[in-house]
Short mmCIF file of C-alpha atoms in Angstrom, two decimals:
data_model
loop_
_atom_site.label_atom_id
_atom_site.label_comp_id
_atom_site.label_asym_id
_atom_site.label_seq_id
_atom_site.Cartn_x
_atom_site.Cartn_y
_atom_site.Cartn_z
CA MET A 1 -34.03 12.97 -28.47
CA SER A 2 -37.31 11.11 -27.54
CA GLU A 3 -37.28 8.55 -24.39
CA VAL A 4 -37.99 5.53 -27.00
CA GLU A 5 -34.86 6.77 -28.74
CA ARG A 6 -32.42 6.64 -25.76
CA LEU A 7 -34.37 3.30 -24.62
CA GLU A 8 -33.36 2.12 -28.21
CA ALA A 9 -29.99 3.15 -28.25
CA MET A 10 -29.12 1.83 -24.74
CA ASN A 11 -30.79 -2.00 -26.13
CA GLN A 12 -28.20 -1.49 -29.00
CA PHE A 13 -25.40 -0.79 -26.40
CA ALA A 14 -26.34 -3.82 -24.24
CA ALA A 15 -26.31 -6.43 -27.50
CA ARG A 16 -23.29 -5.06 -28.92
CA ARG A 17 -21.51 -5.20 -25.65
CA LYS A 18 -22.61 -8.79 -25.01
CA ALA A 19 -21.25 -9.22 -28.48
CA GLY A 20 -17.88 -7.95 -27.98
CA LEU A 21 -17.04 -9.55 -24.75
CA ASP A 22 -15.05 -12.30 -26.31
CA ASN A 23 -13.22 -10.05 -28.90
CA THR A 24 -9.53 -8.43 -28.03
CA GLU A 25 -10.45 -5.39 -29.97
CA ASP A 26 -12.60 -2.78 -27.95
CA SER A 27 -15.83 -3.52 -29.36
CA VAL A 28 -17.19 -2.78 -25.65
CA ALA A 29 -15.78 0.51 -25.88
CA LYS A 30 -16.86 1.48 -29.22
CA ALA A 31 -20.48 0.37 -28.58
CA ALA A 32 -20.61 2.51 -25.46
CA ALA A 33 -19.30 5.75 -27.19
CA ASP A 34 -21.76 5.19 -29.68
CA ALA A 35 -24.47 4.89 -27.21
CA PHE A 36 -23.29 8.00 -25.28
CA SER A 37 -23.07 10.08 -28.73
CA GLN A 38 -26.83 8.46 -29.20
CA GLY A 39 -27.96 9.68 -25.88
CA ALA A 40 -28.63 6.52 -24.41
CA LYS A 41 -30.30 6.66 -21.22
CA GLN A 42 -28.13 4.80 -19.31
CA VAL A 43 -24.33 3.82 -20.21
CA MET A 44 -22.50 4.46 -16.88
CA LEU A 45 -23.35 2.20 -14.25
CA PRO A 46 -25.10 3.71 -10.87
CA ALA A 47 -22.75 4.37 -7.85
CA LYS A 48 -22.05 1.63 -6.10
CA THR A 49 -23.37 1.42 -2.35
CA GLU A 50 -20.82 2.39 0.01
CA SER A 51 -19.71 -0.34 2.27
CA GLU A 52 -20.87 0.03 6.27
CA LEU A 53 -17.37 -0.39 7.40
CA PRO A 54 -16.24 2.06 10.19
CA GLU A 55 -13.92 4.80 9.58
CA ARG A 56 -11.72 6.11 12.02
CA SER A 57 -8.64 8.76 12.36
CA GLY A 58 -7.03 10.44 14.93
CA TRP A 59 -3.55 10.94 16.69
CA VAL A 60 -1.55 8.23 17.31
CA LYS A 61 2.21 7.38 18.85
CA ARG A 62 3.74 5.47 16.45
CA MET A 63 7.68 3.77 17.09
CA ALA A 64 10.06 5.27 14.69
CA GLU A 65 12.77 2.81 13.20
CA SER A 66 14.89 1.85 15.79
CA LEU A 67 18.09 2.95 16.76
CA GLY A 68 19.95 0.04 18.67
CA PHE A 69 18.55 -0.67 21.92
CA LEU A 70 16.38 2.47 22.08
CA SER A 71 13.55 3.77 19.94
CA SER A 72 11.82 6.94 19.06
CA TRP A 73 8.56 7.46 19.24
CA GLU A 74 6.59 10.28 16.97
CA TRP A 75 2.74 11.62 16.55
CA ARG A 76 1.24 10.45 13.66
CA TRP A 77 -2.36 10.97 12.00
CA LEU A 78 -3.34 7.40 11.80
CA VAL A 79 -6.28 6.90 9.07
CA LEU A 80 -8.49 3.69 8.94
CA LYS A 81 -10.56 3.68 5.47
CA ASP A 82 -11.31 1.10 2.92
CA CYS A 83 -9.49 -2.21 4.32
CA ARG A 84 -6.37 0.17 4.71
CA ALA A 85 -4.70 1.91 7.47
CA ALA A 86 -2.59 4.82 6.67
CA TRP A 87 -0.51 7.25 8.59
CA PHE A 88 0.42 10.78 7.88
CA GLU A 89 2.28 13.75 8.99
CA GLY A 90 -0.80 15.02 10.55
CA PRO A 91 -4.49 15.68 9.83
CA ASP A 92 -4.06 17.69 6.45
CA LYS A 93 -2.99 13.98 5.01
CA ARG A 94 -0.16 15.94 2.63
CA ARG A 95 2.64 13.79 3.81
CA LEU A 96 1.99 10.06 3.91
CA HIS A 97 4.53 8.03 6.18
CA GLY A 98 3.44 4.57 5.73
CA VAL A 99 0.03 2.31 4.56
CA ILE A 100 -0.68 -1.23 5.07
CA ASP A 101 -3.50 -2.59 2.71
CA PHE A 102 -5.04 -5.12 4.33
CA GLU A 103 -6.02 -6.76 0.67
CA LEU A 104 -2.49 -7.05 -0.33
CA VAL A 105 -1.00 -8.77 3.20
CA ASP A 106 -2.61 -10.83 5.82
CA VAL A 107 -2.55 -8.68 9.06
CA GLU A 108 -2.77 -9.71 12.83
CA ILE A 109 -3.57 -7.47 16.00
CA GLU A 110 -1.66 -7.81 18.98
CA ARG A 111 -2.84 -6.05 21.97
CA LEU A 112 -0.29 -4.73 24.30
CA TRP A 113 -2.42 -4.69 27.52
CA ASP A 114 -4.82 -6.87 29.93
CA ASP A 115 -7.50 -5.26 31.24
CA PRO A 116 -11.28 -6.93 32.08
CA SER A 117 -12.69 -3.56 31.40
CA THR A 118 -11.86 -3.78 27.79
CA SER A 119 -14.73 -4.84 26.05
CA GLU A 120 -14.98 -8.67 24.56
CA ALA A 121 -15.19 -7.46 21.18
CA SER A 122 -11.81 -6.14 21.43
CA ARG A 123 -10.34 -8.96 23.36
CA SER A 124 -11.89 -11.45 20.96
CA GLN A 125 -10.25 -9.43 18.01
CA GLY A 126 -6.66 -9.34 19.56
CA ILE A 127 -6.66 -13.04 19.90
CA ARG A 128 -8.35 -13.96 17.05
CA ARG A 129 -5.83 -12.43 14.79
CA GLY A 130 -2.91 -12.18 17.07
CA LYS A 131 -1.13 -12.74 20.11
CA ASP A 132 -2.52 -11.20 23.22
CA ARG A 133 -0.22 -10.31 25.62
CA GLY A 134 -0.32 -8.68 29.27
CA CYS A 135 2.95 -6.90 29.52
CA ARG A 136 5.10 -5.04 26.94
CA ALA A 137 8.77 -6.83 26.03
CA VAL A 138 10.49 -4.08 27.26
CA CYS A 139 8.75 -1.58 29.83
CA ILE A 140 8.05 1.79 29.02
CA SER A 141 5.59 3.00 32.16
CA GLY A 142 8.70 5.47 33.22
CA PHE A 143 8.07 7.15 30.06
CA PHE A 144 4.78 7.69 29.04
CA SER A 145 0.79 7.67 30.77
CA SER A 146 -0.02 4.66 32.72
CA ASP A 147 -3.29 5.13 30.87
CA GLU A 148 -1.75 4.99 27.57
CA ALA A 149 -2.66 1.70 25.50
CA TYR A 150 -0.76 0.40 22.84
CA PHE A 151 -1.24 -2.20 20.12
CA ARG A 152 0.70 -3.61 17.06
CA LEU A 153 -0.20 -4.16 13.35
CA LEU A 154 1.88 -7.61 12.66
CA PRO A 155 1.86 -8.49 8.59
CA VAL A 156 2.13 -12.08 8.45
CA GLY A 157 5.48 -13.52 6.68
CA SER A 158 7.17 -10.23 7.72
CA ASN A 159 9.72 -9.47 10.31
CA ARG A 160 8.23 -6.25 10.74
CA ALA A 161 5.41 -4.96 13.73
CA PHE A 162 3.55 -1.52 13.18
CA GLU A 163 3.03 -0.27 16.99
CA PHE A 164 1.03 2.61 17.55
CA GLY A 165 -0.49 3.99 21.04
CA VAL A 166 -3.15 6.10 22.25
CA ALA A 167 -4.48 7.99 25.37
CA THR A 168 -6.66 5.39 26.83
CA ARG A 169 -7.30 1.70 26.83
CA LYS A 170 -10.63 2.41 25.87
CA GLU A 171 -9.78 4.24 22.67
CA ALA A 172 -7.29 1.69 22.04
CA GLY A 173 -10.20 -0.90 22.15
CA TYR A 174 -12.36 1.13 19.91
CA TRP A 175 -9.47 0.98 17.31
CA ILE A 176 -9.19 -2.77 17.68
CA ASP A 177 -12.82 -3.14 17.13
CA ASP A 178 -12.52 -1.42 13.77
CA LEU A 179 -9.42 -2.61 12.69
CA GLY A 180 -10.96 -6.07 13.20
CA ALA A 181 -14.14 -4.93 10.82
CA HIS A 182 -11.43 -4.10 8.22
CA LEU A 183 -9.96 -7.16 8.51
CA GLU A 184 -12.84 -9.37 8.20
CA GLU A 185 -13.87 -7.41 4.95
CA ALA A 186 -10.73 -7.79 3.67
CA ASP A 187 -10.87 -11.50 3.99
CA ARG A 188 -14.39 -11.54 2.44
CA ARG A 189 -13.03 -9.74 -0.74
CA CYS A 190 -10.05 -11.98 -1.09
CA GLU A 191 -11.40 -15.10 -0.61
CA GLY A 192 -9.96 -17.60 -3.19
CA ARG A 193 -7.09 -15.10 -3.23
CA PRO A 194 -3.89 -15.62 -1.33
CA ARG A 195 -2.26 -12.70 0.36
CA LEU A 196 1.22 -11.80 -0.19
CA SER A 197 4.40 -12.33 1.68
CA ALA A 198 6.69 -9.65 2.68
CA GLU A 199 9.63 -10.54 0.17
CA ARG A 200 6.66 -10.45 -2.33
CA LEU A 201 5.68 -7.21 -1.34
CA ASN A 202 9.57 -5.91 -1.31
CA ALA A 203 9.57 -7.10 -5.30
CA PHE A 204 8.16 -3.59 -5.88
CA GLN A 205 11.30 -1.15 -4.83
CA ARG A 206 12.31 2.51 -5.53
CA SER A 207 16.00 2.84 -4.68
CA ARG A 208 15.40 5.15 -1.46
CA ILE A 209 12.67 2.96 0.09
CA LYS A 210 14.36 -0.34 -1.03
CA ASN A 211 12.57 -3.11 1.43
CA ALA A 212 10.31 -0.96 2.81
CA TRP A 213 6.98 -2.08 1.03
CA TRP A 214 4.48 -0.27 3.70
CA LYS A 215 6.14 3.25 2.18
CA VAL A 216 4.63 2.76 -1.45
CA SER A 217 0.87 3.41 -1.88
CA ARG A 218 0.21 0.65 -4.17
CA ILE A 219 -2.89 -1.77 -5.17
CA SER A 220 -3.06 -4.80 -7.38
CA PRO A 221 -4.79 -4.76 -10.49
CA GLU A 222 -7.44 -6.97 -8.71
CA THR A 223 -8.15 -4.21 -6.10
CA PHE A 224 -8.17 -1.54 -8.86
CA LYS A 225 -11.04 -3.27 -10.38
CA HIS A 226 -12.80 -3.31 -7.29
CA VAL A 227 -12.41 0.11 -6.11
CA ALA A 228 -12.13 2.46 -9.24
CA ALA A 229 -15.55 4.25 -9.96
CA THR A 230 -17.13 7.15 -12.42
CA GLY A 231 -15.02 10.06 -11.69
CA ASP A 232 -11.63 8.78 -10.44
CA ILE A 233 -8.62 9.71 -12.24
CA LEU A 234 -5.91 7.25 -13.80
CA LEU A 235 -2.33 8.82 -13.94
CA PHE A 236 0.43 7.63 -16.35
CA LYS A 237 3.96 7.60 -16.60
CA SER A 238 5.02 7.36 -20.25
CA LYS A 239 8.55 6.56 -22.10
CA GLY A 240 9.62 8.91 -24.59
CA THR A 241 10.65 12.54 -25.49
CA PHE A 242 7.95 13.74 -25.65
CA PRO A 243 6.06 12.57 -22.13
CA ARG A 244 9.56 14.12 -20.46
CA LEU A 245 8.80 17.38 -21.80
CA ILE A 246 5.45 17.54 -20.68
CA ARG A 247 6.56 16.32 -17.17
CA ALA A 248 9.34 19.36 -17.04
CA ALA A 249 6.68 21.67 -18.23
CA SER A 250 4.12 20.60 -15.51
CA ALA A 251 6.95 20.39 -13.09
CA GLY A 252 7.22 24.28 -13.30
CA THR A 253 3.37 24.80 -12.24
CA SER A 254 2.47 21.63 -10.04
CA ARG A 255 6.02 21.18 -8.12
CA HIS A 256 6.06 17.35 -9.26
CA GLY A 257 5.91 16.95 -12.88
CA ARG A 258 5.34 13.00 -11.90
CA PHE A 259 2.86 11.88 -14.97
CA ASP A 260 2.29 12.99 -18.53
CA HIS A 261 -1.34 11.49 -19.38
CA VAL A 262 -4.41 11.36 -17.31
CA GLY A 263 -7.48 9.46 -18.42
CA LEU A 264 -11.09 9.46 -16.51
CA ILE A 265 -12.49 6.19 -15.22
CA LEU A 266 -16.45 5.50 -16.21
CA ARG A 267 -18.11 2.64 -14.84
CA LEU A 268 -19.96 1.24 -17.77
CA GLU A 269 -23.09 -1.32 -17.86
CA GLY A 270 -22.10 -4.76 -17.35
CA ASP A 271 -19.46 -3.83 -14.44
CA THR A 272 -16.88 -2.69 -16.97
CA ILE A 273 -14.13 -0.12 -16.48
CA GLY A 274 -13.96 2.40 -19.04
CA ILE A 275 -11.03 5.09 -19.70
CA LEU A 276 -11.98 8.19 -20.94
CA GLU A 277 -9.11 9.99 -22.41
CA ALA A 278 -7.40 12.30 -25.01
CA THR A 279 -4.55 10.82 -27.25
CA GLY A 280 -2.71 11.60 -29.88
CA ASN A 281 -3.44 9.38 -32.39
CA GLU A 282 -7.25 8.60 -31.19
CA GLY A 283 -8.12 12.16 -30.17
CA VAL A 284 -11.19 11.68 -27.36
CA GLY A 285 -12.04 8.27 -27.00
CA LEU A 286 -13.15 5.39 -24.50
CA CYS A 287 -11.02 2.27 -23.75
CA THR A 288 -11.85 -0.77 -21.58
CA TRP A 289 -9.73 -1.85 -19.07
CA ARG A 290 -9.91 -5.19 -20.24
CA THR A 291 -8.70 -4.00 -23.86
CA PHE A 292 -5.84 -2.21 -22.31
CA LEU A 293 -4.55 -5.37 -20.68
CA ALA A 294 -5.12 -7.49 -23.41
CA ASN A 295 -2.88 -5.22 -25.56
CA GLY A 296 -0.14 -5.38 -23.02
CA TRP A 297 -0.49 -1.46 -22.71
CA GLN A 298 0.09 -1.45 -19.42
CA ASN A 299 4.14 -2.50 -20.22
CA LEU A 300 4.33 0.92 -21.94
CA TYR A 301 4.32 2.73 -18.87
CA PRO A 302 6.78 2.50 -16.22
CA GLU A 303 4.15 3.91 -13.73
CA LEU A 304 -0.24 3.83 -13.46
CA ALA A 305 -1.67 5.41 -10.44
CA LEU A 306 -5.34 5.65 -9.41
CA ARG A 307 -6.13 9.17 -7.72
CA ARG A 308 -9.40 8.37 -5.96
CA VAL A 309 -12.01 11.32 -6.19
CA ARG A 310 -15.05 11.59 -3.18
CA CYS A 311 -17.86 13.62 -4.38
CA PRO A 312 -21.85 12.77 -4.53
CA ARG A 313 -22.32 10.52 -7.32
CA THR A 314 -26.08 11.12 -7.68
CA ALA A 315 -27.94 10.08 -10.45
CA GLU A 316 -28.41 13.58 -11.85
CA ALA A 317 -25.06 13.99 -11.91
CA LEU A 318 -24.00 10.74 -13.79
CA SER A 319 -26.60 11.84 -16.32
CA THR A 320 -24.73 15.20 -16.67
CA LEU A 321 -21.93 13.91 -17.14
CA GLN A 322 -22.78 10.68 -19.84
CA GLU A 323 -24.73 13.84 -21.96
CA TRP A 324 -21.67 15.63 -21.84
CA VAL A 325 -19.39 13.02 -22.52
CA GLY A 326 -21.32 12.04 -25.50
CA LYS A 327 -20.70 15.33 -27.00
CA VAL A 328 -17.32 15.28 -26.61
CA ILE A 329 -16.05 11.68 -27.67
CA GLY A 330 -14.51 12.00 -31.05
CA LYS A 331 -13.05 15.36 -31.05
CA PRO A 332 -9.53 16.03 -31.84
CA TYR A 333 -6.36 16.01 -29.48
CA ASN A 334 -5.01 19.00 -29.16
CA LEU A 335 -1.89 20.28 -27.07
CA SER A 336 -0.73 23.86 -28.00
CA VAL A 337 1.10 26.88 -26.45
CA SER A 338 -1.98 29.16 -26.93
CA LYS A 339 -4.15 26.81 -25.30
CA LEU A 340 -1.79 26.71 -22.32
CA ARG A 341 -1.82 30.39 -22.62
CA HIS A 342 -5.65 30.41 -21.82
CA ARG A 343 -7.26 32.00 -18.90
CA GLY A 344 -10.51 31.95 -17.50
CA SER A 345 -13.25 29.22 -16.44
CA THR A 346 -14.27 27.28 -19.76
CA GLY A 347 -17.71 27.01 -20.27
CA GLY A 348 -17.64 23.50 -21.97
CA GLY A 349 -17.58 24.41 -25.65
CA GLN A 350 -14.02 23.37 -26.68
CA GLN A 351 -13.70 22.08 -29.91
CA ASP A 352 -10.04 19.68 -29.09
CA PHE A 353 -8.52 18.66 -25.96
CA PHE A 354 -5.40 18.09 -24.23
CA CYS A 355 -5.97 15.02 -22.27
CA SER A 356 -5.83 16.97 -18.45
CA GLN A 357 -7.66 19.50 -20.05
CA LEU A 358 -10.48 16.79 -20.81
CA VAL A 359 -10.67 15.31 -17.28
CA ALA A 360 -10.43 18.95 -15.31
CA GLU A 361 -13.41 19.85 -17.82
CA ALA A 362 -15.03 16.30 -17.25
CA LEU A 363 -14.82 17.11 -12.94
CA LYS A 364 -16.32 20.25 -13.52
CA VAL A 365 -19.22 18.74 -15.48
CA LEU A 366 -19.49 16.18 -12.46
CA GLY A 367 -19.05 19.07 -9.78
CA VAL A 368 -16.19 18.23 -8.19
CA ILE A 369 -14.18 21.12 -9.61
CA PRO A 370 -15.78 24.49 -9.59
CA ARG A 371 -16.21 26.90 -12.18
CA GLY A 372 -14.72 30.40 -12.30
CA GLN A 373 -11.35 29.61 -10.73
CA LYS A 374 -9.02 27.55 -12.73
CA ASP A 375 -9.15 27.17 -16.75
CA SER A 376 -9.21 23.55 -17.52
CA ALA A 377 -6.59 23.92 -19.86
CA GLU A 378 -4.19 25.21 -17.07
CA PHE A 379 -4.43 21.55 -15.66
CA TRP A 380 -1.23 19.15 -16.50
CA PRO A 381 -1.42 15.33 -15.75
CA SER A 382 0.33 15.95 -12.88
CA SER A 383 -1.78 18.48 -11.37
CA PHE A 384 -3.85 15.76 -10.35
CA SER A 385 -1.46 14.03 -8.42
CA ALA A 386 -1.68 13.88 -4.59
CA ARG A 387 2.07 15.35 -4.70
CA SER A 388 1.05 18.35 -6.57
CA SER A 389 -0.83 21.52 -4.98
CA PRO A 390 -4.10 20.78 -4.04
CA ILE A 391 -7.15 21.68 -5.75
CA PRO A 392 -9.87 23.36 -5.15
CA CYS A 393 -13.05 21.58 -4.47
CA SER A 394 -16.98 21.98 -4.70
CA PRO A 395 -18.55 21.69 -0.66
CA GLY A 396 -19.04 17.87 -0.35
CA CYS A 397 -16.08 16.84 -2.81
CA SER A 398 -12.38 16.10 -2.26
CA PHE A 399 -9.36 14.18 -3.86
CA ASP A 400 -7.70 10.99 -1.87
CA PRO A 401 -4.67 12.04 -0.24
CA GLU A 402 -2.52 9.59 -1.96
CA ASP A 403 -1.56 8.31 -5.77
CA LEU A 404 -2.42 4.35 -5.50
CA THR A 405 0.28 2.95 -8.11
CA ILE A 406 -1.21 -0.18 -9.59
CA ASP A 407 1.78 -2.33 -9.11
CA PHE A 408 1.31 -5.53 -11.69
CA SER A 409 3.96 -7.92 -9.75
CA LEU A 410 1.26 -8.06 -7.15
CA SER A 411 -1.05 -10.17 -9.49
CA GLY A 412 -1.29 -13.48 -10.24
CA GLN A 413 -1.81 -12.83 -14.29
CA THR A 414 1.44 -11.13 -15.32
CA ALA A 415 1.50 -9.45 -18.35
CA THR A 416 3.70 -9.81 -21.63
CA GLU A 417 4.87 -7.27 -23.83
CA SER A 418 2.64 -6.59 -26.82
CA SER A 419 3.21 -5.27 -30.39
CA GLY A 420 0.02 -3.00 -29.13
CA SER A 421 2.14 -0.32 -28.73
CA ALA A 422 2.02 1.08 -32.36
CA LYS A 423 -1.43 1.49 -31.46
CA ARG A 424 -1.32 3.70 -28.60
CA ASP A 425 0.04 7.02 -28.50
CA ALA A 426 -1.06 9.50 -25.23
CA THR A 427 1.02 12.09 -26.35
CA VAL A 428 2.26 14.05 -29.32
CA SER A 429 4.16 17.46 -30.23
CA LEU A 430 3.79 20.28 -28.04
CA TRP A 431 3.09 22.19 -31.18
#
């Protein structure tokens, strides 16, 4: 295709996207799919410029659940990134113990020491966001070194206090400085949108962690729209017999058969979120997030989760992915025993796709997953979950250590049940 033809295809896409903005039918996705197939020069948005927010991680002492008068302490790996503070079992981040999303709940910092040598920024953050105490409520100097310093994160409207300790007051000052920067950024992102109370956060419950909102990694639909990027993964847990069979089958290979469908996020021109997926009734196709919600399709799934992918989203990488997407859109869906028995890294010439095979192949095209190690057909939807075995990645690429459940109860816009269930079939028979 010549450069003139590619530009013309892009212009047609832009015009059709604009014409379809007020249409609940997925005309935007259809225009994008046509543009992909016609080789338009740029259908996907260039990667967003990463925020200049400081990132910090390290060992901290974390106060565990109280046992009467006494409290126990444990070592945790604390990670501050993208307006979220999460603590893990260790640096491998395989086991998440808790997370506080500053975009969901307003947080104050309480500095638990008084030292004139502490930076002015650290002192001001402690005062601005919370209390500034000169001594602990309970003396612990006999248990820990006098050089250690402690601070608390206090979610507004909650009776919980999350206390952390580090080796020196200087290090604690660095943590408070960086926490303050993330809190300020969360304020900016949430301008005009109030934070949620602990009671509202606890509306999302699982039996084993009832009223423990910090133990669930989740984001609001608004946050999803802000952070989702091309190459990220959207995981689905569906209702029905065949989804249960897929989860049961994948449990033998990925340890946790939690999901039965998966799609790939594409950021399209106009800052529209597209979902590239292979479904039982449409084959390989593109659906926009806006249409997904307009049809109430989120009500068909007990759980939807985002798994973020870290990789260099260069113009060349996105162009290669876009060209590949144009070739696979419209190909049929297929899940067969013979496909699952196939071995050896695929070369990208498939004539049909299962959903997880499509996503695996797309991530190979994007350069996230190296070729020659695992066939794309060997991936199950649950293979992409953070709870499953790690997926080998190319240098400079990685998957985030958590599945971010999209919690629609955190949104001010509550969707109603839709008759669109008949229009969407993510899975079909195994044979």
